Amino acid sequence: MAQFFSIHPDNPQLRLIRQAAAIIRAGGVIAYPTDSCYALGGQLGDKNVMTRIRAIRQVGEDHHFTLMCRDLAEISRYAKFDNREHRLLKASTPGSYTFIFQATREVPRRLLHAKRNTIGVRIPDHPVVQALLAELNEPLLSSTLILPGDELPLNDAEEIRARLQHHVELVLDGGACGLEMSTVVDLTGDTPEVIRQGKGSLEPFGKMHG
């Protein structure tokens, strides 16, 4: 049965953040708010967590997981990028963007896109996630909380609890945070390719498209 924490979206209570981090470290899957929409998260190195999130979402092995990271230094441990891409990241983070890069050897092989050896990374602009990442001291393995048959992500914590109470260990209720997913930009090629237009503006990538 899932625990349910009502957490302040702007000033998250440290006590609850620490309890949430302990649940993640113990192998728990959590539902939590981000700057785009609610997501499912768990410990980066836990193989079982990845399997459980895939099962909840009913997605296959080609599903791209995202690493929620604190900052560019953390991203650089897991993703390969050059100076140009570094400037682009600096201009657009934190924010509602997921960037796809070639992965470094720090990323467990099972998390990589099967055919491309790529990983999605993101620096969310949300105090709850930022506090959680600081407490964990490592990225959070993450996937948008959109359930099979639904067209939109779940946005109401009570509904999340009702539908997932037997599938996750914790629901972090930070209030409604939105229905729009992050903008996904593939930076593995010569020019940025927008894979999914979402909440993040395309303005930072305009010059590179044109």
mmCIF file of C-alpha atoms in Angstrom:
data_model
loop_
_atom_site.group_PDB
_atom_site.id
_atom_site.type_symbol
_atom_site.label_atom_id
_atom_site.label_comp_id
_atom_site.label_asym_id
_atom_site.label_seq_id
_atom_site.Cartn_x
_atom_site.Cartn_y
_atom_site.Cartn_z
ATOM 1 C CA MET A 1 0.000 0.000 0.000
ATOM 2 C CA ALA A 2 1.477 3.327 -1.037
ATOM 3 C CA GLN A 3 2.369 5.963 1.504
ATOM 4 C CA PHE A 4 1.040 9.443 0.740
ATOM 5 C CA PHE A 5 2.969 12.609 1.622
ATOM 6 C CA SER A 6 1.465 16.064 1.121
ATOM 7 C CA ILE A 7 4.532 18.139 0.362
ATOM 8 C CA HIS A 8 4.824 21.894 -0.121
ATOM 9 C CA PRO A 9 5.572 22.520 -3.833
ATOM 10 C CA ASP A 10 7.750 25.598 -3.203
ATOM 11 C CA ASN A 11 9.262 24.860 0.216
ATOM 12 C CA PRO A 12 9.307 21.067 0.524
ATOM 13 C CA GLN A 13 9.601 19.805 4.096
ATOM 14 C CA LEU A 14 13.068 18.307 4.586
ATOM 15 C CA ARG A 15 11.656 15.573 6.841
ATOM 16 C CA LEU A 16 9.422 14.324 4.005
ATOM 17 C CA ILE A 17 12.223 14.637 1.437
ATOM 18 C CA ARG A 18 14.461 12.482 3.639
ATOM 19 C CA GLN A 19 11.723 9.881 4.077
ATOM 20 C CA ALA A 20 11.120 9.834 0.310
ATOM 21 C CA ALA A 21 14.858 9.387 -0.343
ATOM 22 C CA ALA A 22 14.955 6.478 2.134
ATOM 23 C CA ILE A 23 12.064 4.793 0.293
ATOM 24 C CA ILE A 24 13.914 5.211 -3.029
ATOM 25 C CA ARG A 25 17.162 3.826 -1.579
ATOM 26 C CA ALA A 26 15.231 0.807 -0.279
ATOM 27 C CA GLY A 27 14.125 0.004 -3.847
ATOM 28 C CA GLY A 28 10.779 1.792 -3.817
ATOM 29 C CA VAL A 29 9.014 3.308 -6.826
ATOM 30 C CA ILE A 30 7.534 6.765 -6.230
ATOM 31 C CA ALA A 31 5.103 9.045 -8.050
ATOM 32 C CA TYR A 32 6.281 12.645 -7.809
ATOM 33 C CA PRO A 33 5.627 16.121 -9.290
ATOM 34 C CA THR A 34 7.949 17.807 -11.799
ATOM 35 C CA ASP A 35 7.961 21.115 -13.676
ATOM 36 C CA SER A 36 6.067 19.474 -16.550
ATOM 37 C CA CYS A 37 3.876 16.683 -15.148
ATOM 38 C CA TYR A 38 3.907 13.875 -12.578
ATOM 39 C CA ALA A 39 6.477 11.131 -13.086
ATOM 40 C CA LEU A 40 7.439 7.711 -11.771
ATOM 41 C CA GLY A 41 10.874 7.482 -10.211
ATOM 42 C CA GLY A 42 13.280 5.088 -8.543
ATOM 43 C CA GLN A 43 16.902 4.328 -7.835
ATOM 44 C CA LEU A 44 19.253 4.519 -10.799
ATOM 45 C CA GLY A 45 21.089 1.277 -10.071
ATOM 46 C CA ASP A 46 18.076 -0.883 -9.187
ATOM 47 C CA LYS A 47 17.193 -3.292 -12.013
ATOM 48 C CA ASN A 48 13.880 -4.215 -10.395
ATOM 49 C CA VAL A 49 12.739 -0.574 -10.361
ATOM 50 C CA MET A 50 13.174 -0.288 -14.130
ATOM 51 C CA THR A 51 11.193 -3.514 -14.663
ATOM 52 C CA ARG A 52 8.386 -2.293 -12.395
ATOM 53 C CA ILE A 53 8.097 1.120 -14.081
ATOM 54 C CA ARG A 54 7.928 -0.588 -17.491
ATOM 55 C CA ALA A 55 5.175 -2.872 -16.158
ATOM 56 C CA ILE A 56 3.148 0.035 -14.692
ATOM 57 C CA ARG A 57 3.347 1.919 -17.980
ATOM 58 C CA GLN A 58 3.174 -1.233 -20.144
ATOM 59 C CA VAL A 59 6.033 -0.104 -22.360
ATOM 60 C CA GLY A 60 8.619 -2.238 -24.142
ATOM 61 C CA GLU A 61 12.382 -2.448 -23.916
ATOM 62 C CA ASP A 62 12.850 0.390 -26.409
ATOM 63 C CA HIS A 63 11.276 2.847 -23.955
ATOM 64 C CA HIS A 64 13.612 5.749 -23.193
ATOM 65 C CA PHE A 65 14.071 6.294 -19.480
ATOM 66 C CA THR A 66 15.220 9.696 -18.241
ATOM 67 C CA LEU A 67 17.848 10.506 -15.645
ATOM 68 C CA MET A 68 16.685 13.430 -13.520
ATOM 69 C CA CYS A 69 19.891 15.306 -12.664
ATOM 70 C CA ARG A 70 20.768 18.162 -10.324
ATOM 71 C CA ASP A 71 23.068 20.117 -12.615
ATOM 72 C CA LEU A 72 25.314 20.049 -15.682
ATOM 73 C CA ALA A 73 28.183 18.502 -13.733
ATOM 74 C CA GLU A 74 25.979 15.524 -12.902
ATOM 75 C CA ILE A 75 24.757 15.234 -16.506
ATOM 76 C CA SER A 76 28.371 15.195 -17.724
ATOM 77 C CA ARG A 77 28.995 11.960 -15.783
ATOM 78 C CA TYR A 78 26.296 10.150 -17.736
ATOM 79 C CA ALA A 79 26.094 11.887 -21.132
ATOM 80 C CA LYS A 80 28.683 12.802 -23.791
ATOM 81 C CA PHE A 81 28.454 16.347 -25.138
ATOM 82 C CA ASP A 82 30.691 19.017 -26.646
ATOM 83 C CA ASN A 83 31.121 22.744 -25.939
ATOM 84 C CA ARG A 84 28.324 23.785 -28.270
ATOM 85 C CA GLU A 85 25.886 21.412 -26.595
ATOM 86 C CA HIS A 86 27.126 22.544 -23.187
ATOM 87 C CA ARG A 87 26.180 26.130 -24.057
ATOM 88 C CA LEU A 88 22.778 24.946 -25.235
ATOM 89 C CA LEU A 89 22.209 23.041 -21.988
ATOM 90 C CA LYS A 90 23.303 26.027 -19.957
ATOM 91 C CA ALA A 91 20.820 28.264 -21.772
ATOM 92 C CA SER A 92 17.850 25.922 -21.357
ATOM 93 C CA THR A 93 18.280 24.333 -17.904
ATOM 94 C CA PRO A 94 16.750 23.945 -15.451
ATOM 95 C CA GLY A 95 13.534 23.570 -17.422
ATOM 96 C CA SER A 96 10.999 21.294 -19.082
ATOM 97 C CA TYR A 97 13.408 19.669 -21.505
ATOM 98 C CA THR A 98 14.643 16.113 -21.897
ATOM 99 C CA PHE A 99 17.870 15.826 -23.891
ATOM 100 C CA ILE A 100 18.988 12.637 -25.614
ATOM 101 C CA PHE A 101 22.736 12.042 -25.693
ATOM 102 C CA GLN A 102 25.187 9.234 -26.262
ATOM 103 C CA ALA A 103 25.686 7.655 -22.847
ATOM 104 C CA THR A 104 28.954 7.330 -20.945
ATOM 105 C CA ARG A 105 30.070 4.103 -19.300
ATOM 106 C CA GLU A 106 28.622 5.345 -16.011
ATOM 107 C CA VAL A 107 25.129 4.474 -17.281
ATOM 108 C CA PRO A 108 24.108 0.852 -16.580
ATOM 109 C CA ARG A 109 23.716 -0.927 -19.931
ATOM 110 C CA ARG A 110 20.143 -1.979 -19.211
ATOM 111 C CA LEU A 111 19.092 1.701 -19.094
ATOM 112 C CA LEU A 112 20.384 2.465 -22.578
ATOM 113 C CA HIS A 113 18.223 2.563 -25.679
ATOM 114 C CA ALA A 114 18.776 -0.947 -27.050
ATOM 115 C CA LYS A 115 19.946 0.036 -30.542
ATOM 116 C CA ARG A 116 21.490 3.447 -30.030
ATOM 117 C CA ASN A 117 23.314 3.434 -26.668
ATOM 118 C CA THR A 118 21.608 6.703 -25.789
ATOM 119 C CA ILE A 119 20.095 8.075 -22.588
ATOM 120 C CA GLY A 120 17.637 10.870 -21.819
ATOM 121 C CA VAL A 121 18.725 13.470 -19.246
ATOM 122 C CA ARG A 122 16.895 16.348 -17.661
ATOM 123 C CA ILE A 123 17.384 19.086 -15.025
ATOM 124 C CA PRO A 124 13.884 19.799 -13.696
ATOM 125 C CA ASP A 125 12.875 23.252 -12.500
ATOM 126 C CA HIS A 126 10.831 22.113 -9.487
ATOM 127 C CA PRO A 127 11.798 22.596 -5.812
ATOM 128 C CA VAL A 128 10.521 19.151 -4.727
ATOM 129 C CA VAL A 129 12.616 17.270 -7.284
ATOM 130 C CA GLN A 130 15.653 19.499 -6.717
ATOM 131 C CA ALA A 131 15.470 18.831 -2.956
ATOM 132 C CA LEU A 132 15.042 15.102 -3.557
ATOM 133 C CA LEU A 133 18.031 14.946 -5.933
ATOM 134 C CA ALA A 134 20.185 16.849 -3.444
ATOM 135 C CA GLU A 135 19.239 14.374 -0.715
ATOM 136 C CA LEU A 136 19.825 11.324 -2.954
ATOM 137 C CA ASN A 137 23.152 12.671 -4.216
ATOM 138 C CA GLU A 138 22.632 10.871 -7.538
ATOM 139 C CA PRO A 139 20.198 11.023 -10.488
ATOM 140 C CA LEU A 140 16.679 9.639 -10.241
ATOM 141 C CA LEU A 141 15.586 7.104 -12.843
ATOM 142 C CA SER A 142 12.353 8.538 -14.202
ATOM 143 C CA SER A 143 9.469 8.097 -16.631
ATOM 144 C CA THR A 144 6.353 10.220 -17.280
ATOM 145 C CA LEU A 145 3.337 9.064 -15.281
ATOM 146 C CA ILE A 146 0.996 8.255 -18.138
ATOM 147 C CA LEU A 147 -0.917 5.007 -17.726
ATOM 148 C CA PRO A 148 -1.974 2.526 -20.429
ATOM 149 C CA GLY A 149 -5.117 3.712 -22.208
ATOM 150 C CA ASP A 150 -4.743 7.306 -20.988
ATOM 151 C CA GLU A 151 -4.046 10.153 -23.386
ATOM 152 C CA LEU A 152 -2.666 12.510 -20.754
ATOM 153 C CA PRO A 153 -0.383 12.135 -17.719
ATOM 154 C CA LEU A 154 -2.052 11.883 -14.309
ATOM 155 C CA ASN A 155 -2.118 15.241 -12.514
ATOM 156 C CA ASP A 156 -4.190 14.671 -9.378
ATOM 157 C CA ALA A 157 -2.354 13.021 -6.475
ATOM 158 C CA GLU A 158 -5.534 11.496 -5.052
ATOM 159 C CA GLU A 159 -6.268 9.839 -8.398
ATOM 160 C CA ILE A 160 -2.654 8.677 -8.604
ATOM 161 C CA ARG A 161 -3.025 7.090 -5.173
ATOM 162 C CA ALA A 162 -6.328 5.434 -6.141
ATOM 163 C CA ARG A 163 -4.904 3.932 -9.330
ATOM 164 C CA LEU A 164 -1.389 3.076 -8.190
ATOM 165 C CA GLN A 165 -1.656 2.372 -4.466
ATOM 166 C CA HIS A 166 -0.706 -1.292 -4.981
ATOM 167 C CA HIS A 167 2.014 -0.534 -7.542
ATOM 168 C CA VAL A 168 4.166 2.182 -5.924
ATOM 169 C CA GLU A 169 5.573 2.703 -2.445
ATOM 170 C CA LEU A 170 4.973 6.465 -2.253
ATOM 171 C CA VAL A 171 2.895 9.240 -3.798
ATOM 172 C CA LEU A 172 4.425 12.686 -3.240
ATOM 173 C CA ASP A 173 1.516 15.118 -3.461
ATOM 174 C CA GLY A 174 2.844 18.492 -4.583
ATOM 175 C CA GLY A 175 -0.500 19.656 -5.962
ATOM 176 C CA ALA A 176 -1.433 19.902 -9.627
ATOM 177 C CA CYS A 177 1.688 20.504 -11.707
ATOM 178 C CA GLY A 178 0.397 20.279 -15.273
ATOM 179 C CA LEU A 179 -0.446 17.900 -18.094
ATOM 180 C CA GLU A 180 2.155 18.915 -20.632
ATOM 181 C CA MET A 181 5.162 16.641 -21.007
ATOM 182 C CA SER A 182 8.702 17.922 -21.412
ATOM 183 C CA THR A 183 10.067 18.864 -24.817
ATOM 184 C CA VAL A 184 12.418 16.106 -26.017
ATOM 185 C CA VAL A 185 15.481 17.161 -28.028
ATOM 186 C CA ASP A 186 17.884 14.659 -29.587
ATOM 187 C CA LEU A 187 21.415 16.065 -29.496
ATOM 188 C CA THR A 188 23.217 13.003 -30.831
ATOM 189 C CA GLY A 189 23.407 14.319 -34.416
ATOM 190 C CA ASP A 190 24.967 17.364 -36.077
ATOM 191 C CA THR A 191 21.901 19.501 -35.443
ATOM 192 C CA PRO A 192 19.301 19.301 -32.660
ATOM 193 C CA GLU A 193 16.238 17.273 -33.564
ATOM 194 C CA VAL A 194 12.998 17.898 -31.698
ATOM 195 C CA ILE A 195 11.476 14.472 -31.023
ATOM 196 C CA ARG A 196 8.506 15.733 -29.018
ATOM 197 C CA GLN A 197 7.346 19.307 -28.623
ATOM 198 C CA GLY A 198 6.087 19.781 -25.087
ATOM 199 C CA LYS A 199 6.207 22.417 -22.387
ATOM 200 C CA GLY A 200 9.735 23.671 -23.064
ATOM 201 C CA SER A 201 9.973 26.460 -25.655
ATOM 202 C CA LEU A 202 11.784 25.678 -28.909
ATOM 203 C CA GLU A 203 13.382 29.131 -28.913
ATOM 204 C CA PRO A 204 16.816 27.988 -27.637
ATOM 205 C CA PHE A 205 17.088 25.635 -30.627
ATOM 206 C CA GLY A 206 15.800 28.024 -33.306
ATOM 207 C CA LYS A 207 19.143 29.118 -34.687
ATOM 208 C CA MET A 208 20.329 25.552 -34.911
ATOM 209 C CA HIS A 209 17.280 24.495 -36.876
ATOM 210 C CA GLY A 210 17.450 27.349 -39.313
#
